[in-house]
CSV table of C-alpha atoms in Angstrom, one decimal:
chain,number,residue,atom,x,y,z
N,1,UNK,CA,-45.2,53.6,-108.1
N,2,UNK,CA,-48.3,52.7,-106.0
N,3,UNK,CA,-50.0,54.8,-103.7
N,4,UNK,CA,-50.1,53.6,-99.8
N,5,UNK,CA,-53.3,54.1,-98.1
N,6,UNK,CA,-53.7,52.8,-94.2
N,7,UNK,CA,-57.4,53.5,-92.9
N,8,UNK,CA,-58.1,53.3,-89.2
N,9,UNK,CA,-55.4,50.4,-88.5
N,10,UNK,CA,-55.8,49.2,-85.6
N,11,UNK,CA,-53.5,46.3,-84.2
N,12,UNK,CA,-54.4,44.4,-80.8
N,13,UNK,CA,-52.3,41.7,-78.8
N,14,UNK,CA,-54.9,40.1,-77.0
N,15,UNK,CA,-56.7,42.3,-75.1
N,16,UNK,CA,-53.8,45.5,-75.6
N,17,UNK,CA,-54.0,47.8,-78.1
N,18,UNK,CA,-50.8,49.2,-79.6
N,19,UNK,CA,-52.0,50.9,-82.5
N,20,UNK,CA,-55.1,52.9,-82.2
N,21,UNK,CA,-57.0,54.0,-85.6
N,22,UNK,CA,-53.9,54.6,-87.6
N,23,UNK,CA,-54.8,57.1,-90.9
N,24,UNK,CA,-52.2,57.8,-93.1
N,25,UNK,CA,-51.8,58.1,-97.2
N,26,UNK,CA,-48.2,58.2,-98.7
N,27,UNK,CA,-47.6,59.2,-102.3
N,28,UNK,CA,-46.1,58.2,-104.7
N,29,UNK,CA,-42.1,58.2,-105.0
N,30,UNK,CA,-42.7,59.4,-101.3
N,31,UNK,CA,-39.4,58.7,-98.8
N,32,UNK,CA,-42.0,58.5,-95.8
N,33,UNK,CA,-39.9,58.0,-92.6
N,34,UNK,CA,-42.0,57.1,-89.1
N,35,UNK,CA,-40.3,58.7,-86.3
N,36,UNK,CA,-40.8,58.2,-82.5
N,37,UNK,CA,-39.2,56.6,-79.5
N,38,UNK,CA,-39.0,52.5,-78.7
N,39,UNK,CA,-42.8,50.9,-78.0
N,40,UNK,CA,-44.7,54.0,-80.3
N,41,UNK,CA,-45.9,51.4,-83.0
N,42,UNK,CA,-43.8,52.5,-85.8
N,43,UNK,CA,-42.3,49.1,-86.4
N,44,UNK,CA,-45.9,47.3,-85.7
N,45,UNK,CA,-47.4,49.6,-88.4
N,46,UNK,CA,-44.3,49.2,-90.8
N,47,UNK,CA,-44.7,44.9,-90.5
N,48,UNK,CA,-48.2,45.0,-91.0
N,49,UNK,CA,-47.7,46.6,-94.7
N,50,UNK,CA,-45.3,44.1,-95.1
N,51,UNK,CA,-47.9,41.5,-94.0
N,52,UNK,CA,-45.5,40.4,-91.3
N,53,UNK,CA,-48.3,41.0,-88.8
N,54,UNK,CA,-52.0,40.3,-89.1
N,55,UNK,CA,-54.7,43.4,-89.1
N,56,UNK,CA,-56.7,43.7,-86.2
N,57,UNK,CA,-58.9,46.0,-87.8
N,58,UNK,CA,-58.8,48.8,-90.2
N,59,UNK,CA,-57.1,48.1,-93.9
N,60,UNK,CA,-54.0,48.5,-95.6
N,61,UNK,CA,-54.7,50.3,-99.8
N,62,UNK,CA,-52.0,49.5,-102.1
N,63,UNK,CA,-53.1,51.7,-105.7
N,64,UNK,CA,-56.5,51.3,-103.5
N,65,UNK,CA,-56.8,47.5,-103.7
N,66,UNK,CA,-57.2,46.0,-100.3
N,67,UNK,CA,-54.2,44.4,-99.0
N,68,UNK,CA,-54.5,43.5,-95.7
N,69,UNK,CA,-55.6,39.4,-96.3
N,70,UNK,CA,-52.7,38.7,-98.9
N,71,UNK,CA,-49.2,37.1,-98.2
N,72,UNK,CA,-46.1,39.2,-97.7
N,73,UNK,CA,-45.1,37.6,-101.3
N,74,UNK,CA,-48.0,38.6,-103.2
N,75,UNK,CA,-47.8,42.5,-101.5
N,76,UNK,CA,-45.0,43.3,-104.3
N,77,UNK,CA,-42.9,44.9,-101.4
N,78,UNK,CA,-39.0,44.1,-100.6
N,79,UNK,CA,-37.7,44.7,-96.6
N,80,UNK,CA,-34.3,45.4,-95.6
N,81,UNK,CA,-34.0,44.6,-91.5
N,82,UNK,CA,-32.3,46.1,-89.0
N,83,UNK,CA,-30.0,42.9,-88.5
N,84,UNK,CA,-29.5,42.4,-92.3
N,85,UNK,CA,-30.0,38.9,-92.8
N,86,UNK,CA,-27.8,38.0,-95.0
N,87,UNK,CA,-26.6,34.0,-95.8
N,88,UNK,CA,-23.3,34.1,-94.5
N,89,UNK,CA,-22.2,30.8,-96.9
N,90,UNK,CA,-23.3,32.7,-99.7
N,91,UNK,CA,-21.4,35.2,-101.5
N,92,UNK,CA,-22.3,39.2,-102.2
N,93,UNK,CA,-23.4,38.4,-105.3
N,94,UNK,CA,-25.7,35.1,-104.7
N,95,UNK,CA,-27.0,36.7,-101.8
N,96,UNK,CA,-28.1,40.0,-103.7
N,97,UNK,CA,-29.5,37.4,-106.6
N,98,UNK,CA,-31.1,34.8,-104.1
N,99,UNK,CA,-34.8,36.3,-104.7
N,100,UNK,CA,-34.2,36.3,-108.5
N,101,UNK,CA,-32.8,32.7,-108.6
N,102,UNK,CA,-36.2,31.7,-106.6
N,103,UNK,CA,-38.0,33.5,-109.4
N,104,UNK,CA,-36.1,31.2,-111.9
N,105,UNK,CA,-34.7,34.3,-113.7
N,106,UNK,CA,-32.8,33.7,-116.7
N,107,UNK,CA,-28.9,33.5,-115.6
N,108,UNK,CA,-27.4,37.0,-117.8
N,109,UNK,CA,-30.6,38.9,-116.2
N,110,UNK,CA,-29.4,38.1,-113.1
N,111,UNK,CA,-26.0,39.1,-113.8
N,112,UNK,CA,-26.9,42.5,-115.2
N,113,UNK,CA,-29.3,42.9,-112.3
N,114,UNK,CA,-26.4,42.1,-109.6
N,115,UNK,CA,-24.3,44.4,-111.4
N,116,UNK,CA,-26.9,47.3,-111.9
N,117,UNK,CA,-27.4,47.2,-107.8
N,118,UNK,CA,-24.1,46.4,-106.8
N,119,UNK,CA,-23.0,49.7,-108.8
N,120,UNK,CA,-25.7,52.0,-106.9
N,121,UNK,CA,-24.5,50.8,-103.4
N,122,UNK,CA,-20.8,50.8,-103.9
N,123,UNK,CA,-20.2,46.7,-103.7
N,124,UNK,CA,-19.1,46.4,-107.6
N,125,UNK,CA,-15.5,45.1,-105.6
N,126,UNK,CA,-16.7,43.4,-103.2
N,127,UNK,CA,-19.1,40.7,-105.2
N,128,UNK,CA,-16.6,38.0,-104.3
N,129,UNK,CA,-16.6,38.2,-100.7
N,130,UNK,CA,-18.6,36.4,-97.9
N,131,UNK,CA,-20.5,38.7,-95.3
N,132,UNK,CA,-18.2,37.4,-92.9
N,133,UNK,CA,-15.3,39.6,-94.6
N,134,UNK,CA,-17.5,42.6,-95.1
N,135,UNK,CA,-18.0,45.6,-92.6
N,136,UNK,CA,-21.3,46.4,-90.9
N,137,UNK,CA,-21.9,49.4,-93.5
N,138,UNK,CA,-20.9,47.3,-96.3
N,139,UNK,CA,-23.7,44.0,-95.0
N,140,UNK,CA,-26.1,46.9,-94.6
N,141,UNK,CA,-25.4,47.9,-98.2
N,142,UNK,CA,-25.7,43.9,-99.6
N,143,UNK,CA,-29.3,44.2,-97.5
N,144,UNK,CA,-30.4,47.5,-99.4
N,145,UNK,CA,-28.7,45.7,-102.6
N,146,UNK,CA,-31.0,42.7,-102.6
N,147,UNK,CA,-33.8,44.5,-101.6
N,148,UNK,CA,-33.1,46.7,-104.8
N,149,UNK,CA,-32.7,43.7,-106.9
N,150,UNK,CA,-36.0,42.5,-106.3
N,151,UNK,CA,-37.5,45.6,-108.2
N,152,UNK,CA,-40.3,46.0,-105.8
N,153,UNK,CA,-42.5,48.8,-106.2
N,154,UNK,CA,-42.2,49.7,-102.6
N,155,UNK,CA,-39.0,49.7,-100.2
N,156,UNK,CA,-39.5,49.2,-96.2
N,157,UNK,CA,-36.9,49.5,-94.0
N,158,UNK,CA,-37.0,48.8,-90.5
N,159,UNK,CA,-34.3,50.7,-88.7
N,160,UNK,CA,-31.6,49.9,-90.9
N,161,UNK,CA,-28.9,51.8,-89.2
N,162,UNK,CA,-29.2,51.1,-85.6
N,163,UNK,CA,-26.4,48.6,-85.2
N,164,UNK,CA,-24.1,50.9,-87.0
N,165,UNK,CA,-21.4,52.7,-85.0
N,166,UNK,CA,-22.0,56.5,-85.1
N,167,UNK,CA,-19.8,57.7,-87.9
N,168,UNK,CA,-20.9,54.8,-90.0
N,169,UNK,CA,-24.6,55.6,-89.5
N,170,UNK,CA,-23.3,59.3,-91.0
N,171,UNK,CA,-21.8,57.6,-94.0
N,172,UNK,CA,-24.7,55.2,-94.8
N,173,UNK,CA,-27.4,58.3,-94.1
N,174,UNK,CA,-25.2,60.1,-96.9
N,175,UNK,CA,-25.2,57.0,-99.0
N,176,UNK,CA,-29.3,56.6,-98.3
N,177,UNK,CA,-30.0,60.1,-99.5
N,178,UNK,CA,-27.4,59.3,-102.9
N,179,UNK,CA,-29.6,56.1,-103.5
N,180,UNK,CA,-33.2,57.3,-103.1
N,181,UNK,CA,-31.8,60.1,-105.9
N,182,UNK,CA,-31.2,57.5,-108.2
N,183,UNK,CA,-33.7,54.8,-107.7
N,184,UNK,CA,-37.3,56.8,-107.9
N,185,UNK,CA,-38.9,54.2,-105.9
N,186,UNK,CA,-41.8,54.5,-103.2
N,187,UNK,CA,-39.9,54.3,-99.6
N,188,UNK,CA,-41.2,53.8,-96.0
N,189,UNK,CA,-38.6,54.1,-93.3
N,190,UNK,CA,-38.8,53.0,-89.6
N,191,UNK,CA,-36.7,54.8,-87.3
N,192,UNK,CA,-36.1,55.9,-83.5
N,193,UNK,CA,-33.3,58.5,-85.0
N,194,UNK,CA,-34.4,61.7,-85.2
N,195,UNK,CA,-31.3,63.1,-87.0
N,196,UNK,CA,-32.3,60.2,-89.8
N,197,UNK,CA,-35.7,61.7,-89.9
N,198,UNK,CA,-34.7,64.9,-90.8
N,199,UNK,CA,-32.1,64.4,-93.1
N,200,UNK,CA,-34.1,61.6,-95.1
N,201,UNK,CA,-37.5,62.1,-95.2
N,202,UNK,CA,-39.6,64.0,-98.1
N,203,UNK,CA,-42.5,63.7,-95.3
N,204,UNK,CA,-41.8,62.5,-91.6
N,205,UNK,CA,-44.9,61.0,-89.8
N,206,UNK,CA,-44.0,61.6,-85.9
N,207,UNK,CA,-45.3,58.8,-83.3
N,208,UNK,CA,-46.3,58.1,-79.8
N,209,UNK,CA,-48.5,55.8,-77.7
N,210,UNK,CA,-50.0,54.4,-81.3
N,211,UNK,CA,-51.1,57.4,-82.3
N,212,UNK,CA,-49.5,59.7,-85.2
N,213,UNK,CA,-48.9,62.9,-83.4
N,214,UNK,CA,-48.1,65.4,-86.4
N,215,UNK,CA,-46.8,64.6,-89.7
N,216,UNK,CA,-45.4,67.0,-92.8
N,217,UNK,CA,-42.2,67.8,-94.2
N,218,UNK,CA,-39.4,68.2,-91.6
N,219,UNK,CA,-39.2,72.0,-92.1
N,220,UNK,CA,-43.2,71.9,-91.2
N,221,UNK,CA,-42.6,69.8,-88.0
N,222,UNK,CA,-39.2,71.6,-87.2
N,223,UNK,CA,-40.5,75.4,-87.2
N,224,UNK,CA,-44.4,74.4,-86.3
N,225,UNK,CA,-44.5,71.9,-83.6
N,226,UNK,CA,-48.6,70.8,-83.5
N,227,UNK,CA,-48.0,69.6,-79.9
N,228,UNK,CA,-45.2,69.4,-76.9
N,229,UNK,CA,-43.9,66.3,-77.9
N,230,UNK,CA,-43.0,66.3,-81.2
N,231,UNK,CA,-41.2,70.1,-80.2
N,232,UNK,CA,-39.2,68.0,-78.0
N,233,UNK,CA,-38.6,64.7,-79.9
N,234,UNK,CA,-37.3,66.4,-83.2
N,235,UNK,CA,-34.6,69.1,-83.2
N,236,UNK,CA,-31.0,68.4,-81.4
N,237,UNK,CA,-30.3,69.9,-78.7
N,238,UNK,CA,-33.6,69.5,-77.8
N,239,UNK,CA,-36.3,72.1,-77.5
N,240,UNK,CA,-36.1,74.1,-73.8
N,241,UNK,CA,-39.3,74.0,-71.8
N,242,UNK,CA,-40.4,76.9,-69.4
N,243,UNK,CA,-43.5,76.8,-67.2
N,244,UNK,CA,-45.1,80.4,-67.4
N,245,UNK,CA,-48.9,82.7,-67.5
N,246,UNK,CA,-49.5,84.8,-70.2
N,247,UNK,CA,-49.3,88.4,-68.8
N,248,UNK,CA,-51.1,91.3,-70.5
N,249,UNK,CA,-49.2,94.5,-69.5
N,250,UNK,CA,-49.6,97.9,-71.4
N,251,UNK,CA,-50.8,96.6,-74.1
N,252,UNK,CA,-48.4,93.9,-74.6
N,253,UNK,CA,-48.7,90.2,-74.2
N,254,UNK,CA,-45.8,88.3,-71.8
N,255,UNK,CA,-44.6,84.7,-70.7
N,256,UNK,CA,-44.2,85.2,-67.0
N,257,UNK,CA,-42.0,82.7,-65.2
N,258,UNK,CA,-40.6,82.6,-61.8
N,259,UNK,CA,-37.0,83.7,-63.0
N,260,UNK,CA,-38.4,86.0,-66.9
N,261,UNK,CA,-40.7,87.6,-68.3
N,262,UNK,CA,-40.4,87.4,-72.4
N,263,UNK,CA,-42.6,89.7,-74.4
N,264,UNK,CA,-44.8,87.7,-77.1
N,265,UNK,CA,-44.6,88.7,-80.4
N,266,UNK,CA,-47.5,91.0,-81.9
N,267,UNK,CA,-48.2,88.4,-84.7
N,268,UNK,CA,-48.2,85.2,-82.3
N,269,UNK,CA,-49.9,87.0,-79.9
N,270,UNK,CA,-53.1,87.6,-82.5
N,271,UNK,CA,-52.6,83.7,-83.8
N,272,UNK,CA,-53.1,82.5,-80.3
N,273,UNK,CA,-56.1,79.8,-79.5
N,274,UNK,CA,-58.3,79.1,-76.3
N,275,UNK,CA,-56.0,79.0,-72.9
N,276,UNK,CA,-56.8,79.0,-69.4
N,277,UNK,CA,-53.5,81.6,-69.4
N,278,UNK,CA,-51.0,78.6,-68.1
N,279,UNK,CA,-48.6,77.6,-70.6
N,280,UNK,CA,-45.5,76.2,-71.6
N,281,UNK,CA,-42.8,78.4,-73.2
N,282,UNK,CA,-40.5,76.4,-75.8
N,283,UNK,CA,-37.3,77.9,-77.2
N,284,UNK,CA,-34.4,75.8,-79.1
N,285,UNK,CA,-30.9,76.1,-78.3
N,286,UNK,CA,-30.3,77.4,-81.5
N,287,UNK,CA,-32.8,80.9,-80.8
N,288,UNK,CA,-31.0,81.9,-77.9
N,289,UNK,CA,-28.2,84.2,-78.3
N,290,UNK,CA,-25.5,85.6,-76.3
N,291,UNK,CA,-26.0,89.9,-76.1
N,292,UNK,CA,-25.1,91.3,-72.8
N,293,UNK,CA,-27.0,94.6,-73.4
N,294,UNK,CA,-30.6,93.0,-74.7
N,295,UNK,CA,-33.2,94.6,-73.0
N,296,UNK,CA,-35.5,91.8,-70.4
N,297,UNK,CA,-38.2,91.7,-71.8
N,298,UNK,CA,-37.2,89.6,-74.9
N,299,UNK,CA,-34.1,87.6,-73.0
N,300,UNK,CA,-33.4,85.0,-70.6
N,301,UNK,CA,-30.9,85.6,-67.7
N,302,UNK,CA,-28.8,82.1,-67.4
N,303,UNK,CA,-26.3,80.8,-64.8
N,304,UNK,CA,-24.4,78.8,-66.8
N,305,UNK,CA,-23.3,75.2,-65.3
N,306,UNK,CA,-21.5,73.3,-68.0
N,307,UNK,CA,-20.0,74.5,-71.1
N,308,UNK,CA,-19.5,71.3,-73.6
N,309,UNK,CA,-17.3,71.8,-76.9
N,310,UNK,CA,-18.2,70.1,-80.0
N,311,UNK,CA,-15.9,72.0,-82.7
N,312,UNK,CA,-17.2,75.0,-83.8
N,313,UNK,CA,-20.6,74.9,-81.9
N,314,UNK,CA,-20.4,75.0,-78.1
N,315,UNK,CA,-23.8,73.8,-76.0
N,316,UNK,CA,-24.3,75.5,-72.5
N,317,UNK,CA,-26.0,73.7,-70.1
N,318,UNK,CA,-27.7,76.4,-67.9
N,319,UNK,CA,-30.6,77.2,-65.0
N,320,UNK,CA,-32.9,79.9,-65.4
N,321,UNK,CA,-34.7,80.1,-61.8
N,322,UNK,CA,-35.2,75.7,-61.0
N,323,UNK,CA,-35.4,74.8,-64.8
N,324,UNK,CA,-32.7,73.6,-66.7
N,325,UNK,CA,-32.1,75.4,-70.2
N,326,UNK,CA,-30.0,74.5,-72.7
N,327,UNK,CA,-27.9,77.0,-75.3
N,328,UNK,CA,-26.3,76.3,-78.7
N,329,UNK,CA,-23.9,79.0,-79.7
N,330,UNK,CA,-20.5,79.0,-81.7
N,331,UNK,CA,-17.7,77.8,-79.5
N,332,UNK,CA,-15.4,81.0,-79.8
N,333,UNK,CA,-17.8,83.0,-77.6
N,334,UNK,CA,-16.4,83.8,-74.4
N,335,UNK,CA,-18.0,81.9,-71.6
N,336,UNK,CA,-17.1,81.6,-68.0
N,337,UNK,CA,-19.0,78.5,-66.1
N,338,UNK,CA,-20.8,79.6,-63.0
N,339,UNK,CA,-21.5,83.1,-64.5
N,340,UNK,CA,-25.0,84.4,-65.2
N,341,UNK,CA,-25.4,85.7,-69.0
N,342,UNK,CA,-27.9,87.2,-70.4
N,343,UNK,CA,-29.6,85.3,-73.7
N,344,UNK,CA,-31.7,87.1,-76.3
N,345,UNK,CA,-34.7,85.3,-77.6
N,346,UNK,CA,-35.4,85.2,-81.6
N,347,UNK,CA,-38.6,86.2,-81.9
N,348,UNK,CA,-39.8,83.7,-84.2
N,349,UNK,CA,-38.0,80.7,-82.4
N,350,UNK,CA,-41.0,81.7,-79.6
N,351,UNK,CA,-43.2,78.4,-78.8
N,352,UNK,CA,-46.3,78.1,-76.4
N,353,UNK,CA,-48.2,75.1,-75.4
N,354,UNK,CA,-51.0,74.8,-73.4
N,355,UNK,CA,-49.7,73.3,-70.4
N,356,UNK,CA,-52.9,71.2,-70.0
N,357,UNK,CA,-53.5,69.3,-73.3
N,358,UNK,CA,-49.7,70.2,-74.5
N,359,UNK,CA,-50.8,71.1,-78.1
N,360,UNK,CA,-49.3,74.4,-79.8
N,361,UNK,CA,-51.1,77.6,-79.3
């Protein structure tokens, strides 16, 4: 499996720049997914490795030979779109063999081929049919199938799930993480869906504006944030967001807001950088927890609004002074809507930005 190497990529529609300096190396056998909302450049940077669109400037290193000036053919690469593009005359199996008829491939290599790939995706009964007869999961899976069939080195995908209804993109995100298990295969993954991102990825690179905000395995980006917006982007619910001051008092440092005033822990306190003293305090849903007898200083006092039940979790939506907080707890605990609760912070689940620049602290 090749290495992927893209060095200050830089791609410009006329006089706009989309994609500014783009540095990135993925390994090998690497499920690298790029993550960040409509208009970031994820799909720009994912069709210019394919060779779909032309370099401005920068270059693309496949196993560190330049790649940029060669044909999407001659890239050894296979693509699965987000609208499948299947030949709806054809058949499951022609259509999974139609790059290795091109090829001229001997007729029982082809056979064992379509067989080999139509096992790994599930189709083995469905080889016979038209896509016409085939749900959108199962045209999905004749996409990944021929890309598969092609025995690329490297796999792109460029939001593969996004026409799916919800509970088929949950089935075909299980069926994902099955197949990269058994085909050890370098894969780069385009998607808007940050739940895809998480459950996916060995390594999820985290865009906005054309630029790569943070990158790192989703643990790294899920428990250290490097700036506001990726603290917010990945996580579900998503992260809260406090305005505050950092508040020295006996010794201790604070997060004073209008409506708290949450003690910092000892250890974050000592890793904190250069700040003018105005913040932004982040908390997930997840590290607040209902305890009516926590002392203030490490807890949130809440007027709950609207109480949404979603099985065995239950998410709050609640004010804290004029900001809007949001609580994930299990649905069993007792909650009355228009009371005011009081919410204990996990220590750890403590995040501060500098308000300014919005990196982490």
């Amino acid at each position: 499996m090749p290495e992927i190497r893209l060095e200050k990529l830089i791609k410009r529609y006329g006089a706009v720049e989309v994609l500014h300096g783009i540095d990135l190396h993925m390994a090998e056998n690497e499920f690298t997914v790029l993550v960040g909302p409509s208009g970031c450049g994820k799909s720009t940077t994912l069709r210019m490795i394919a060779g779909l669109e032309e370099v401005s400037d920068g270059e693309i290193y496949i196993d560190g030979q330049p790649v940029s000036h060669l044909e999407p053919k001659d890239r050894n690469l296979a693509m699965v779109f987000q609208d499948y593009a299947l030949y709806p005359h054809m058949d499951v199996a022609r259509n999974i063999s139609f790059a290795l008829r091109l090829q001229k491939r001997p007729k029982d290599e082809i056979e064992t081929k379509v067989k080999e790939v139509a096992d790994i995706v599930g189709l083995t009964d469905f080889l016979t049919r038209k896509p016409g007869a085939l749900s959108g999961g199962q045209r999905q899976r004749v996409a990944m199938a021929r890309a598969l069939a092609k025995d690329s080195q490297t796999f792109l995908f460029d939001e593969p799930l996004s026409n799916l209804d919800a509970k088929l993109r949950g089935q075909m995100r299980a069926e994902l993480a099955i197949m990269r298990q058994r085909v050890q295969k370098n894969m780069i993954y385009v998607t808007h869906d940050q739940i895809e991102a998480m459950t996916l990825a060995d390594r999820i690179v985290v865009m906005h504006g054309g630029y790569i905000q943070q990158q790192g395995t989703p643990e790294e980006l899920f428990k250290s944030p490097a700036n506001k917006f990726v603290a917010g982007f990945l996580g579900s619910p998503p992260m809260n967001f406090l305005d505050a001051e950092l508040l020295e008092e006996g010794g201790e440092l604070f997060a004073k807001g209008s409506a708290f005033q949450v003690r910092i822990p000892e250890v974050k306190a000592k890793q904190l950088g250069r700040t003018d003293g105005k913040i932004t305090l982040g908390i997930r849903p997840s590290d607040l927890n209902y305890d009516a007898n926590a002392a203030s200083q490490v807890a949130l006092d809440l007027q709950v609004k609207v109480s949404e039940y979603v099985g065995a979790q239950s998410v709050l939506l609640c004010t804290c002074g004029d900001a809007d907080v949001t609580v994930e707890l299990k649905s069993e605990t007792p909650i009355a809507l228009g009371e005011t609760l009081r919410f204990a912070v996990r220590p750890e689940g403590i995040h501060l930005f500098d308000r300014k620049s919005e990196n982490a602290l």
